[in-house]
């Protein structure tokens, strides 16, 4: 099995007498800050370091390091072309927001991410960087969620529920 990866090493682990290969994922912010290429494995958290980092290596890497990305992507990948054209909306103050933003970018659809006004700037800036259109509403998550559901109904876009 060949895995396209800029890292020369793969994480290999033996489980139930079968080998499983796991590609390493680039951690772009750490790599950029430290001038080294950091690779993390999302399932077993092994670390591989290479020097120097190159910008093009992050093209095929998961940029939102959470399981929320998988849930958001799976939900959105099952939407019809028409639903994707109308766009998606979600409410979140963290990882789900990043997952929806990245999945929408990869699937070529518009994503509105509704976050409480109290969301730390680093979180909503990260969502914007991943391609989400951030709307800050309400002081608490419940207010942001109510707004997102209402807007989904009014605009005909799909509400992506947090799992």
Tab-separated table of C-alpha atoms in Angstrom:
chain	number	residue	atom	x	y	z
A	1	UNK	CA	0.000	0.000	0.000
A	2	UNK	CA	1.350	3.427	-0.930
A	3	UNK	CA	0.242	6.499	0.987
A	4	UNK	CA	0.948	9.883	-0.577
A	5	UNK	CA	2.675	11.792	2.181
A	6	UNK	CA	5.516	14.296	2.358
A	7	UNK	CA	6.757	12.433	5.423
A	8	UNK	CA	9.199	9.595	4.710
A	9	UNK	CA	7.985	7.695	7.761
A	10	UNK	CA	4.593	6.122	8.403
A	11	UNK	CA	3.102	5.167	11.710
A	12	UNK	CA	2.623	1.412	11.788
A	13	UNK	CA	0.901	-0.500	14.534
A	14	UNK	CA	0.032	-4.152	14.983
A	15	UNK	CA	-3.515	-4.843	16.103
A	16	UNK	CA	-5.236	-8.224	16.071
A	17	UNK	CA	-2.421	-9.713	13.940
A	18	UNK	CA	-2.888	-7.195	11.127
A	19	UNK	CA	-0.775	-4.190	10.257
A	20	UNK	CA	-2.429	-0.824	9.876
A	21	UNK	CA	-0.700	2.127	8.248
A	22	UNK	CA	-1.540	5.659	9.321
A	23	UNK	CA	-0.293	8.697	7.455
A	24	UNK	CA	0.941	11.593	9.518
A	25	UNK	CA	-0.897	14.912	9.419
A	26	UNK	CA	0.931	18.205	9.151
A	27	UNK	CA	0.424	20.640	12.052
A	28	UNK	CA	0.826	23.863	10.024
A	29	UNK	CA	0.671	26.409	12.846
A	30	UNK	CA	3.300	24.591	14.937
A	31	UNK	CA	5.453	24.023	11.871
A	32	UNK	CA	5.341	27.677	10.892
A	33	UNK	CA	5.984	29.027	14.405
A	34	UNK	CA	8.921	26.732	15.138
A	35	UNK	CA	10.444	26.480	11.664
A	36	UNK	CA	10.135	22.691	11.715
A	37	UNK	CA	7.672	20.397	10.002
A	38	UNK	CA	5.562	18.713	12.706
A	39	UNK	CA	3.510	15.688	11.781
A	40	UNK	CA	0.897	14.203	14.091
A	41	UNK	CA	-1.048	11.019	13.718
A	42	UNK	CA	-4.684	11.702	14.542
A	43	UNK	CA	-5.330	8.187	15.851
A	44	UNK	CA	-2.249	7.302	17.836
A	45	UNK	CA	-0.618	10.708	18.285
A	46	UNK	CA	2.884	9.807	17.168
A	47	UNK	CA	5.131	12.738	16.354
A	48	UNK	CA	7.485	13.107	13.437
A	49	UNK	CA	9.653	16.180	12.931
A	50	UNK	CA	11.350	17.241	9.714
A	51	UNK	CA	13.247	20.390	8.804
A	52	UNK	CA	12.485	22.745	7.066
A	53	UNK	CA	8.719	23.052	6.505
A	54	UNK	CA	7.418	23.599	2.997
A	55	UNK	CA	4.093	25.377	2.433
A	56	UNK	CA	2.702	22.999	-0.200
A	57	UNK	CA	2.790	19.989	2.128
A	58	UNK	CA	-0.462	20.904	3.876
A	59	UNK	CA	-2.651	20.496	0.764
A	60	UNK	CA	-3.955	17.025	1.616
A	61	UNK	CA	-3.757	17.228	5.384
A	62	UNK	CA	-6.554	17.504	7.898
A	63	UNK	CA	-6.356	21.030	9.248
A	64	UNK	CA	-8.949	20.725	11.998
A	65	UNK	CA	-7.475	18.242	14.442
A	66	UNK	CA	-10.662	16.761	15.855
A	67	UNK	CA	-13.143	13.992	15.320
A	68	UNK	CA	-15.757	16.702	14.702
A	69	UNK	CA	-14.322	17.107	11.192
A	70	UNK	CA	-15.236	13.535	10.319
A	71	UNK	CA	-18.789	13.922	11.571
A	72	UNK	CA	-19.320	17.206	9.744
A	73	UNK	CA	-17.773	15.907	6.545
A	74	UNK	CA	-19.810	12.682	6.607
A	75	UNK	CA	-23.048	14.599	7.093
A	76	UNK	CA	-22.223	17.080	4.345
A	77	UNK	CA	-20.901	14.498	1.879
A	78	UNK	CA	-24.349	12.871	1.960
A	79	UNK	CA	-26.159	16.075	0.973
A	80	UNK	CA	-27.543	16.363	-2.543
A	81	UNK	CA	-25.958	18.720	-5.071
A	82	UNK	CA	-28.953	21.016	-4.647
A	83	UNK	CA	-28.506	21.138	-0.877
A	84	UNK	CA	-24.801	21.903	-1.285
A	85	UNK	CA	-25.647	24.728	-3.711
A	86	UNK	CA	-27.970	26.269	-1.109
A	87	UNK	CA	-25.194	26.048	1.490
A	88	UNK	CA	-25.000	24.929	5.078
A	89	UNK	CA	-25.196	26.586	8.470
A	90	UNK	CA	-24.211	25.429	11.927
A	91	UNK	CA	-23.813	26.732	15.442
A	92	UNK	CA	-20.699	25.967	17.423
A	93	UNK	CA	-18.049	27.624	19.533
A	94	UNK	CA	-15.205	25.311	18.592
A	95	UNK	CA	-14.264	22.099	16.822
A	96	UNK	CA	-17.580	21.484	15.042
A	97	UNK	CA	-17.338	24.980	13.538
A	98	UNK	CA	-13.863	24.202	12.197
A	99	UNK	CA	-15.026	20.856	10.834
A	100	UNK	CA	-17.982	22.383	8.974
A	101	UNK	CA	-15.818	25.204	7.598
A	102	UNK	CA	-13.177	22.823	6.281
A	103	UNK	CA	-15.708	20.309	4.924
A	104	UNK	CA	-17.603	23.070	3.106
A	105	UNK	CA	-14.365	24.299	1.556
A	106	UNK	CA	-13.495	20.784	0.370
A	107	UNK	CA	-17.040	20.176	-0.951
A	108	UNK	CA	-17.287	23.583	-2.616
A	109	UNK	CA	-20.280	24.944	-0.745
A	110	UNK	CA	-20.938	28.047	1.323
A	111	UNK	CA	-20.924	27.624	5.105
A	112	UNK	CA	-22.256	30.079	7.656
A	113	UNK	CA	-20.906	29.389	11.122
A	114	UNK	CA	-22.884	31.008	13.940
A	115	UNK	CA	-20.859	31.448	17.108
A	116	UNK	CA	-21.656	33.199	20.401
A	117	UNK	CA	-20.225	36.708	20.762
A	118	UNK	CA	-18.202	35.384	23.708
A	119	UNK	CA	-16.247	32.967	21.477
A	120	UNK	CA	-12.499	33.619	21.795
A	121	UNK	CA	-11.075	35.493	18.829
A	122	UNK	CA	-8.555	32.737	18.119
A	123	UNK	CA	-11.420	30.275	17.531
A	124	UNK	CA	-13.524	32.377	15.172
A	125	UNK	CA	-10.421	33.528	13.266
A	126	UNK	CA	-9.468	29.882	12.796
A	127	UNK	CA	-12.929	29.136	11.381
A	128	UNK	CA	-12.626	32.079	8.972
A	129	UNK	CA	-9.181	30.896	7.900
A	130	UNK	CA	-10.673	27.486	7.067
A	131	UNK	CA	-13.303	29.083	4.815
A	132	UNK	CA	-16.342	29.584	7.055
A	133	UNK	CA	-18.416	32.760	7.062
A	134	UNK	CA	-18.547	33.596	10.765
A	135	UNK	CA	-21.564	35.329	12.307
A	136	UNK	CA	-21.328	36.229	16.005
A	137	UNK	CA	-24.735	36.159	17.730
A	138	UNK	CA	-25.835	36.074	21.375
A	139	UNK	CA	-23.990	35.733	24.632
A	140	UNK	CA	-24.531	31.977	24.934
A	141	UNK	CA	-24.521	28.934	22.667
A	142	UNK	CA	-28.313	28.468	22.892
A	143	UNK	CA	-28.877	31.907	21.348
A	144	UNK	CA	-26.441	31.177	18.527
A	145	UNK	CA	-28.107	27.826	17.850
A	146	UNK	CA	-31.612	29.319	17.792
A	147	UNK	CA	-30.447	31.977	15.320
A	148	UNK	CA	-28.753	29.381	13.083
A	149	UNK	CA	-31.826	27.129	12.970
A	150	UNK	CA	-34.106	30.075	12.202
A	151	UNK	CA	-31.808	31.317	9.451
A	152	UNK	CA	-31.575	27.801	7.953
A	153	UNK	CA	-35.358	27.655	7.753
A	154	UNK	CA	-35.664	31.151	6.266
A	155	UNK	CA	-32.894	30.735	3.679
A	156	UNK	CA	-33.423	27.071	2.794
A	157	UNK	CA	-29.913	26.012	3.708
A	158	UNK	CA	-29.101	22.841	5.632
A	159	UNK	CA	-28.466	23.010	9.374
A	160	UNK	CA	-25.523	20.768	10.263
A	161	UNK	CA	-26.197	19.443	13.748
A	162	UNK	CA	-23.284	18.981	16.121
A	163	UNK	CA	-22.783	15.303	16.940
